[in-house]
mmCIF file of C-alpha atoms in Angstrom:
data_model
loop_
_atom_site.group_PDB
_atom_site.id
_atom_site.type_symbol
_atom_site.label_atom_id
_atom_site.label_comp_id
_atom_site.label_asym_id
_atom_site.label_seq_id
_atom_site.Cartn_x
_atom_site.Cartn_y
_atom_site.Cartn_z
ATOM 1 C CA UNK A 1 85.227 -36.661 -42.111
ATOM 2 C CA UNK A 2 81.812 -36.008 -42.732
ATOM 3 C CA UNK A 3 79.396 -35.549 -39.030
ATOM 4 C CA UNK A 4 81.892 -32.640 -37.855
ATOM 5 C CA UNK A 5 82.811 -28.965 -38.569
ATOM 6 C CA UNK A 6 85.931 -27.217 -36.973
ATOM 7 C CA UNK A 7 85.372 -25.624 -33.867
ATOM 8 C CA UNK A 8 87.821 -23.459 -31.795
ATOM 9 C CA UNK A 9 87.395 -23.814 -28.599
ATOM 10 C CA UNK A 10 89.265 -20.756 -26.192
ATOM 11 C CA UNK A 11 90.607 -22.253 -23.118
ATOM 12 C CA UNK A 12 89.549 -19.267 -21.083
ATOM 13 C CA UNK A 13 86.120 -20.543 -21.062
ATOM 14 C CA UNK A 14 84.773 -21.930 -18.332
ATOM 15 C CA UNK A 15 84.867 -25.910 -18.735
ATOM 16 C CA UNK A 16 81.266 -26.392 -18.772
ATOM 17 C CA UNK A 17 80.677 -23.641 -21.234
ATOM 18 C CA UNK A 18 82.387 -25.048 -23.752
ATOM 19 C CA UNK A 19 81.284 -28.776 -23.351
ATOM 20 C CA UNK A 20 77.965 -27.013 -23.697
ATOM 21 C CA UNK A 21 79.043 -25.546 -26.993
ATOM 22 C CA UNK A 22 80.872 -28.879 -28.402
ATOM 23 C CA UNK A 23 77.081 -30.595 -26.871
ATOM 24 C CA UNK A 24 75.172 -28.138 -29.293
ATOM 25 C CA UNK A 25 77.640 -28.657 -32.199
ATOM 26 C CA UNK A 26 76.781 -32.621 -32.102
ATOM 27 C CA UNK A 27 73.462 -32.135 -31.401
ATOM 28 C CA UNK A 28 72.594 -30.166 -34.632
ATOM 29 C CA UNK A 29 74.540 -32.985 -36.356
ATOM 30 C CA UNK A 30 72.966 -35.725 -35.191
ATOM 31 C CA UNK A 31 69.693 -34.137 -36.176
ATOM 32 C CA UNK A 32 70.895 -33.575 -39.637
ATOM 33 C CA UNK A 33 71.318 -37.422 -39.278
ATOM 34 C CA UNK A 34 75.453 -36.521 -40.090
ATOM 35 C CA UNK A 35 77.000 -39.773 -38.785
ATOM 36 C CA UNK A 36 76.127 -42.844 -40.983
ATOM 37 C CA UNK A 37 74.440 -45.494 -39.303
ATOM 38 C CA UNK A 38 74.536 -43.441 -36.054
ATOM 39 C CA UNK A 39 78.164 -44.679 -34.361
ATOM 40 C CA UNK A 40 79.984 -41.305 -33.456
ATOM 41 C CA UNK A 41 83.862 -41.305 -33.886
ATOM 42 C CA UNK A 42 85.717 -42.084 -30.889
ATOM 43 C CA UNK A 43 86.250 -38.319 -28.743
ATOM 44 C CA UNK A 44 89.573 -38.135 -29.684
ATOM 45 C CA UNK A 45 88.929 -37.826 -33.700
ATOM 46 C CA UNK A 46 85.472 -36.030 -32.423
ATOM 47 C CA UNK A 47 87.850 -33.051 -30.663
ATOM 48 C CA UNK A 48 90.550 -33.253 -33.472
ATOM 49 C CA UNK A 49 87.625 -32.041 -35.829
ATOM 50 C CA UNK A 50 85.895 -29.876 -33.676
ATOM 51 C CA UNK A 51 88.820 -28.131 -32.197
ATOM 52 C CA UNK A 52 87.842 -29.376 -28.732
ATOM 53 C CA UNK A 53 89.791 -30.995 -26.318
ATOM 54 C CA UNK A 54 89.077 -34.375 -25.246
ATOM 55 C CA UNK A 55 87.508 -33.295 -21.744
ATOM 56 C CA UNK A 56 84.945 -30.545 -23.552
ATOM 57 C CA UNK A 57 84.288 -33.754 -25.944
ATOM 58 C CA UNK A 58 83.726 -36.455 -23.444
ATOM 59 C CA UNK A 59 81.539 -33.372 -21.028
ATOM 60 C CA UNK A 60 79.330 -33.138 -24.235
ATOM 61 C CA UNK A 61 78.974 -36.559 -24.410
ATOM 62 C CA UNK A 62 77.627 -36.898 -21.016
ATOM 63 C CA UNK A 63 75.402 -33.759 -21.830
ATOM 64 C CA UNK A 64 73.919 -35.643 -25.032
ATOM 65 C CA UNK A 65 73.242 -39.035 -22.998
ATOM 66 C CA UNK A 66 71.805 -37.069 -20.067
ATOM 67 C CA UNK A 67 69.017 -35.915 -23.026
ATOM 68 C CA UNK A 68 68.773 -39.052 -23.979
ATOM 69 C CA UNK A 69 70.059 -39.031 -27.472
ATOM 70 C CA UNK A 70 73.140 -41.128 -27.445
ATOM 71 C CA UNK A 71 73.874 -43.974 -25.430
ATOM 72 C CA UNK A 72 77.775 -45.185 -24.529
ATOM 73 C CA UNK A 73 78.952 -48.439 -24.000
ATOM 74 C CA UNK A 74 82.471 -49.850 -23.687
ATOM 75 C CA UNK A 75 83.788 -51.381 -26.753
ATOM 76 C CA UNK A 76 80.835 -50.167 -28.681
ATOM 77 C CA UNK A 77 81.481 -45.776 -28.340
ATOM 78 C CA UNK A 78 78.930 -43.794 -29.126
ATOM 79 C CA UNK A 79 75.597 -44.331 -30.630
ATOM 80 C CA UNK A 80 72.267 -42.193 -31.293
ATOM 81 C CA UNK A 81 69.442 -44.081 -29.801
ATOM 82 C CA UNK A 82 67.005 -42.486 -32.127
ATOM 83 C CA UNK A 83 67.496 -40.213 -34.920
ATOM 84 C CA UNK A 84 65.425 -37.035 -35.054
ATOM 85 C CA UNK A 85 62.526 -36.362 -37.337
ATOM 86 C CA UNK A 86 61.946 -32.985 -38.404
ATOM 87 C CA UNK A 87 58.536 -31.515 -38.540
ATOM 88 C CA UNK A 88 58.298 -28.222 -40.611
ATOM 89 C CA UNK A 89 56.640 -25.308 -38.909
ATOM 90 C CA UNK A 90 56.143 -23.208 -42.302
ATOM 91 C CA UNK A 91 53.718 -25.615 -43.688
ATOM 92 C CA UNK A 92 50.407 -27.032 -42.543
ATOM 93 C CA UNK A 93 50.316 -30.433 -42.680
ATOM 94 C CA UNK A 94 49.335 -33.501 -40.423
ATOM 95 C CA UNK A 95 51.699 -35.690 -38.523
ATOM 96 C CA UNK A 96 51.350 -38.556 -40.786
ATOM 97 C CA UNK A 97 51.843 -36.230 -43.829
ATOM 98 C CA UNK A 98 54.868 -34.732 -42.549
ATOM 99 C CA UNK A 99 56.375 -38.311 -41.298
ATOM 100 C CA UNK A 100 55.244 -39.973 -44.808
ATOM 101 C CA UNK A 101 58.599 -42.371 -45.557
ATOM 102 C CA UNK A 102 59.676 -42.598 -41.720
ATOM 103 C CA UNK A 103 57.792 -44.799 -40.218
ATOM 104 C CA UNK A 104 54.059 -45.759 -40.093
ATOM 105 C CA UNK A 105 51.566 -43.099 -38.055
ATOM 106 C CA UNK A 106 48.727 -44.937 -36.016
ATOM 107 C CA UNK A 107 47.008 -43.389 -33.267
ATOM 108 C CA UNK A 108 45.065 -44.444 -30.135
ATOM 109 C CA UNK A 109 41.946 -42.793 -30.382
ATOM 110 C CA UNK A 110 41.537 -41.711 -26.113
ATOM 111 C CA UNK A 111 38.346 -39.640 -26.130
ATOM 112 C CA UNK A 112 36.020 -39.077 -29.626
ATOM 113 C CA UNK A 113 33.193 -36.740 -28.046
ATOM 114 C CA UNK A 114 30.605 -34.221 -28.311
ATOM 115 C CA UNK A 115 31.189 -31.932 -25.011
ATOM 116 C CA UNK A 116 29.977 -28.396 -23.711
ATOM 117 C CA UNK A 117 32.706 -25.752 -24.552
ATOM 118 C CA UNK A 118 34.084 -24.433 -21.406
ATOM 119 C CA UNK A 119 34.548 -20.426 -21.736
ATOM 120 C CA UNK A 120 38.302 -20.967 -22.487
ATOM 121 C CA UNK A 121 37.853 -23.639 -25.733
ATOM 122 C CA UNK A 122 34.420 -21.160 -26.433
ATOM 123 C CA UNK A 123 37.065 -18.354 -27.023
ATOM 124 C CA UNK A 124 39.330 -20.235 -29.077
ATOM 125 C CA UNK A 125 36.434 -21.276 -31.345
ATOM 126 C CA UNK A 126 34.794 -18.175 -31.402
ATOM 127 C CA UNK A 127 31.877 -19.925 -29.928
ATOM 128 C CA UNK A 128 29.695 -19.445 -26.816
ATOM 129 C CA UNK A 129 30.173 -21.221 -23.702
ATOM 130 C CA UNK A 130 28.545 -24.579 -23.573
ATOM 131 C CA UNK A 131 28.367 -24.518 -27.132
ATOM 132 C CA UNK A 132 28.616 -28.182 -28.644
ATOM 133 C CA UNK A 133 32.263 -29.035 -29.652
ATOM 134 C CA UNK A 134 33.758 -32.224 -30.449
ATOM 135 C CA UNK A 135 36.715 -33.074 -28.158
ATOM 136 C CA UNK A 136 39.354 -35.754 -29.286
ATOM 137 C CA UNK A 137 42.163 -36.892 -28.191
ATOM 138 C CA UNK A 138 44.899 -39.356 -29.285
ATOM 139 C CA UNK A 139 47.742 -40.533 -28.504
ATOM 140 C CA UNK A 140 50.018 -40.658 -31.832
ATOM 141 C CA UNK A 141 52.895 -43.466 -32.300
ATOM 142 C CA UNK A 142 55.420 -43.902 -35.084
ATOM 143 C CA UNK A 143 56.261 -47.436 -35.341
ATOM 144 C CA UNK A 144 54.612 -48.492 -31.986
ATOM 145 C CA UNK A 145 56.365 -45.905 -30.329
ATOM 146 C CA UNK A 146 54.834 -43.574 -28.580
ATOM 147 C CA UNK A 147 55.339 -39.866 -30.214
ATOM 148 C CA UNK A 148 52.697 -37.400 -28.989
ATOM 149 C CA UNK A 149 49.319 -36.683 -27.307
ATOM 150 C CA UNK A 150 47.401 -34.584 -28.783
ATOM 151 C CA UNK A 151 44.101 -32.953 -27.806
ATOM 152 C CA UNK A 152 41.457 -31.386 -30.606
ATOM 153 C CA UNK A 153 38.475 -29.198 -29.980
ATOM 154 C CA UNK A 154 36.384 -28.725 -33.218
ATOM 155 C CA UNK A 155 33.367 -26.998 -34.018
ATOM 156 C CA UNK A 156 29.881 -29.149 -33.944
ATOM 157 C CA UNK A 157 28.868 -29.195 -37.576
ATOM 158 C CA UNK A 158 32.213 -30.121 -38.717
ATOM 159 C CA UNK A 159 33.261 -32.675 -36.129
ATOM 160 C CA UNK A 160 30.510 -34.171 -35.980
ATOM 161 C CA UNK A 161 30.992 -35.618 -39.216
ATOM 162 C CA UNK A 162 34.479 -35.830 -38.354
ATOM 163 C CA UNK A 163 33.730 -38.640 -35.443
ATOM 164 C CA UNK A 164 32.558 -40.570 -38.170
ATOM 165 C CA UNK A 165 35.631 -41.397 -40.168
ATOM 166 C CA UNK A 166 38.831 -43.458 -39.402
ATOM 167 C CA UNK A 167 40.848 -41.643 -36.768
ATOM 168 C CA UNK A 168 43.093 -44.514 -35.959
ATOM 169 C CA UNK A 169 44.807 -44.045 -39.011
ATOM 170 C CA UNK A 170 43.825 -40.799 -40.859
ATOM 171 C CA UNK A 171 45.174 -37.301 -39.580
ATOM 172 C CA UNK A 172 42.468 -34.842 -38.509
ATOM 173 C CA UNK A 173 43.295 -32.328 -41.187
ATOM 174 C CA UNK A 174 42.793 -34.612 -43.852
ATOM 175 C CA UNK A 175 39.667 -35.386 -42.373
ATOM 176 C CA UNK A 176 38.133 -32.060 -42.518
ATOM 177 C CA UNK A 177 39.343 -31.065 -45.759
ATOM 178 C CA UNK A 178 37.088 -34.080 -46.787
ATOM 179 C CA UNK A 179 34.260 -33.589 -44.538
ATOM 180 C CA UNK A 180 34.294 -29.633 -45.693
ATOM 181 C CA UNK A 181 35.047 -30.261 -49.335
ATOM 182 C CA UNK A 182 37.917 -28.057 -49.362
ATOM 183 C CA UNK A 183 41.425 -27.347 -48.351
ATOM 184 C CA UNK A 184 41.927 -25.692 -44.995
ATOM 185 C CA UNK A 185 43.594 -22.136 -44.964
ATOM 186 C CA UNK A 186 45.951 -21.432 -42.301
ATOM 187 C CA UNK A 187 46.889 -21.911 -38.622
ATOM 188 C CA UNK A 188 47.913 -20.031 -35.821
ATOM 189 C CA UNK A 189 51.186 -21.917 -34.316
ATOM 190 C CA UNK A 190 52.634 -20.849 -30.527
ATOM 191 C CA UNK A 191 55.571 -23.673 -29.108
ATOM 192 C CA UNK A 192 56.922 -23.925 -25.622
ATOM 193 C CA UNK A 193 58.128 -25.975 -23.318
ATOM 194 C CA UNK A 194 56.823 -27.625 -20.532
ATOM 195 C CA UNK A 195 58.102 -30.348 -17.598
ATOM 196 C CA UNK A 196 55.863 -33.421 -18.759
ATOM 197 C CA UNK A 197 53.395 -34.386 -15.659
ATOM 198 C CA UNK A 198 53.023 -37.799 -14.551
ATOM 199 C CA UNK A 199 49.986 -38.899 -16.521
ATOM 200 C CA UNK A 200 51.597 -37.520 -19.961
ATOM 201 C CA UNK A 201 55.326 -38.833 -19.076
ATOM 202 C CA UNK A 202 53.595 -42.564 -18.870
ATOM 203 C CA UNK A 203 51.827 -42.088 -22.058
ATOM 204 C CA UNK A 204 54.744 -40.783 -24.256
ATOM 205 C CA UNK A 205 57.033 -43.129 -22.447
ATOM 206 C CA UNK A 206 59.430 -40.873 -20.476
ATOM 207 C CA UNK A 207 60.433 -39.987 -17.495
ATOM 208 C CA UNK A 208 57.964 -37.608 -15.287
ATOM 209 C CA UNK A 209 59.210 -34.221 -15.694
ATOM 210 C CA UNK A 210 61.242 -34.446 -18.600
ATOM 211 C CA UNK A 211 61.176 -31.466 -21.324
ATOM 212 C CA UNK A 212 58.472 -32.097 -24.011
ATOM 213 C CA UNK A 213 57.091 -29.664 -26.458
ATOM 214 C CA UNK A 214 54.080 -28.234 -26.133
ATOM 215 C CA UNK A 215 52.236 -26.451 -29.296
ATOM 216 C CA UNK A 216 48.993 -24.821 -29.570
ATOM 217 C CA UNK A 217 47.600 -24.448 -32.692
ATOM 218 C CA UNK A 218 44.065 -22.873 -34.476
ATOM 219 C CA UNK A 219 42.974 -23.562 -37.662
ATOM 220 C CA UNK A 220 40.688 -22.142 -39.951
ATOM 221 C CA UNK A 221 39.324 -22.463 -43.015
ATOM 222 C CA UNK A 222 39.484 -20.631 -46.370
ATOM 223 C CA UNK A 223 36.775 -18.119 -45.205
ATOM 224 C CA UNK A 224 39.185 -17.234 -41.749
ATOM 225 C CA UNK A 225 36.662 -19.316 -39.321
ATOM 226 C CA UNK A 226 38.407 -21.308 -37.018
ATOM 227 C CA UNK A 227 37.302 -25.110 -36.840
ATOM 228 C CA UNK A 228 39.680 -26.351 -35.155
ATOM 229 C CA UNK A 229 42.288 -25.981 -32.000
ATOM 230 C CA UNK A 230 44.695 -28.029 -30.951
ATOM 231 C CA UNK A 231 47.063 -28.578 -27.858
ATOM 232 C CA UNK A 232 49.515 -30.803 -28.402
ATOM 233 C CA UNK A 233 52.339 -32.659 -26.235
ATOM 234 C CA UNK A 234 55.448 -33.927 -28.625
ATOM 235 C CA UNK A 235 58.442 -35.960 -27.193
ATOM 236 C CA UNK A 236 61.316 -33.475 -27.626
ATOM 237 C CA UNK A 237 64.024 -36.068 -27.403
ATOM 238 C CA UNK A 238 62.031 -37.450 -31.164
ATOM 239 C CA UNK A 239 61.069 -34.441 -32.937
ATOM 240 C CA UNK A 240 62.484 -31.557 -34.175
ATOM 241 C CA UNK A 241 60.532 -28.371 -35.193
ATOM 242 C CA UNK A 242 61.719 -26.709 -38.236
ATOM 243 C CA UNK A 243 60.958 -23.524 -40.429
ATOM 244 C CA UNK A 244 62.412 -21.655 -42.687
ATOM 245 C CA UNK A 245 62.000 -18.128 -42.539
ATOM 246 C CA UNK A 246 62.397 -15.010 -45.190
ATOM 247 C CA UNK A 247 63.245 -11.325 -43.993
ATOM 248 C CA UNK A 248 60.819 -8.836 -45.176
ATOM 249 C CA UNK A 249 59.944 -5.553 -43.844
ATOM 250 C CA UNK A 250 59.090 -5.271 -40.047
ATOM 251 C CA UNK A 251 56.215 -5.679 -38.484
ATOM 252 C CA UNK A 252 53.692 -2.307 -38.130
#
């Protein structure tokens, strides 16, 4: 049955410690978007497969619909309320970009300004403080639903000419690679996670302290200047971060 993989599950384990385990078995499968049209099998074929007994399957359960990614109702069983989209970590590329074939990108444009850098966004620039920078910030939906807020700083001779163009349905990146007349080069990509506050939880539509991810992230240009630094809040329970990584030799 495709969706499943064998698991063996040790009974000495403590109860909740392996319905955490069976949770982050169906997790990774539901993000792999494993279970056509998004009905689960009922627990008992789910712990057949998994090697899980039907307690561990029906704890995981609970787990999963505590997070918010599957909902149960009687006579129905198990569905994912939303599937996952996956946004690559090893490339750069704008939301839009990435998303192209899921869903339509708009944004909300919140703030499009030209603002004195504070000494922290000065640093991040490489400018001085009170400096000219362009601050905007949007919040980003994917079929009228609300994904992420995100909050740019750029420097003053590009974004400038960057408060010009369409931001309600262009990404930034492909802005300034127009503006500039070139590609951009790289970025500089840190992700944690933080307990939403109350003014971000209504904008993304979730509850007020619930897990989102935040990523900070500095790009530059061909020529290694920055022009432009991003923080950014993304709804965890819509988004999955991906990379794929190569060994080499270890860092000097």
């Amino acid at each position: 049955m495709g969706g499943v993989s064998q698991y063996s599950e040790r009974t000495a384990r403590p109860r909740a410690e392996r319905a955490r385990h069976v949770a982050d078995l169906l997790r990774q499968q539901i993000t792999d978007d494993a279970f056509p049209g998004g009905l689960l099998p009922d627990e008992g074929t789910l712990g057949r497969h998994l090697g899980a007994s039907r307690n561990a399957v029906r704890e995981a359960l609970g787990l999963l619909r505590e997070e918010g990614l599957v909902t149960r109702r009687r006579g129905v069983g198990t569905s994912v309320v939303a599937p996952k989209l996956g946004h690559g970590l090893d490339r750069l590329a704008g939301l839009a970009e990435t998303l192209a074939g899921h869903g339509t990108v708009t944004n909300e444009v919140r703030v499009a300004e030209t603002v004195s850098a504070t000494a922290a966004v000065a640093d991040r620039l490489e400018v001085e403080p009170g400096d000219d920078v362009v601050r905007i910030e949007r919040l980003r939906r994917l079929d009228d639903q609300p994904l992420s807020l995100d909050t740019s700083y750029l420097v003053a001779d590009v974004g400038r000419r960057v408060l010009d163009a369409d931001l309600v349905h262009r990404d930034v990146f492909a802005v300034i690679e127009e503006v500039t007349g070139g590609r951009l080069g790289r970025a500089e990509v840190a992700v944690h996670a933080v307990n939403a506050d109350a003014g971000t939880a209504r904008l993304l539509d979730v509850p007020a302290g619930a897990a989102v991810f935040a990523i900070e992230r500095s790009t530059f240009l061909p020529g290694g200047r920055v022009v432009d630094v991003e923080s950014l809040r993304i709804r965890a329970d819509r988004l999955t971060l991906r990379a794929t990584l190569h060994r080499g030799p270890a860092a000097g």
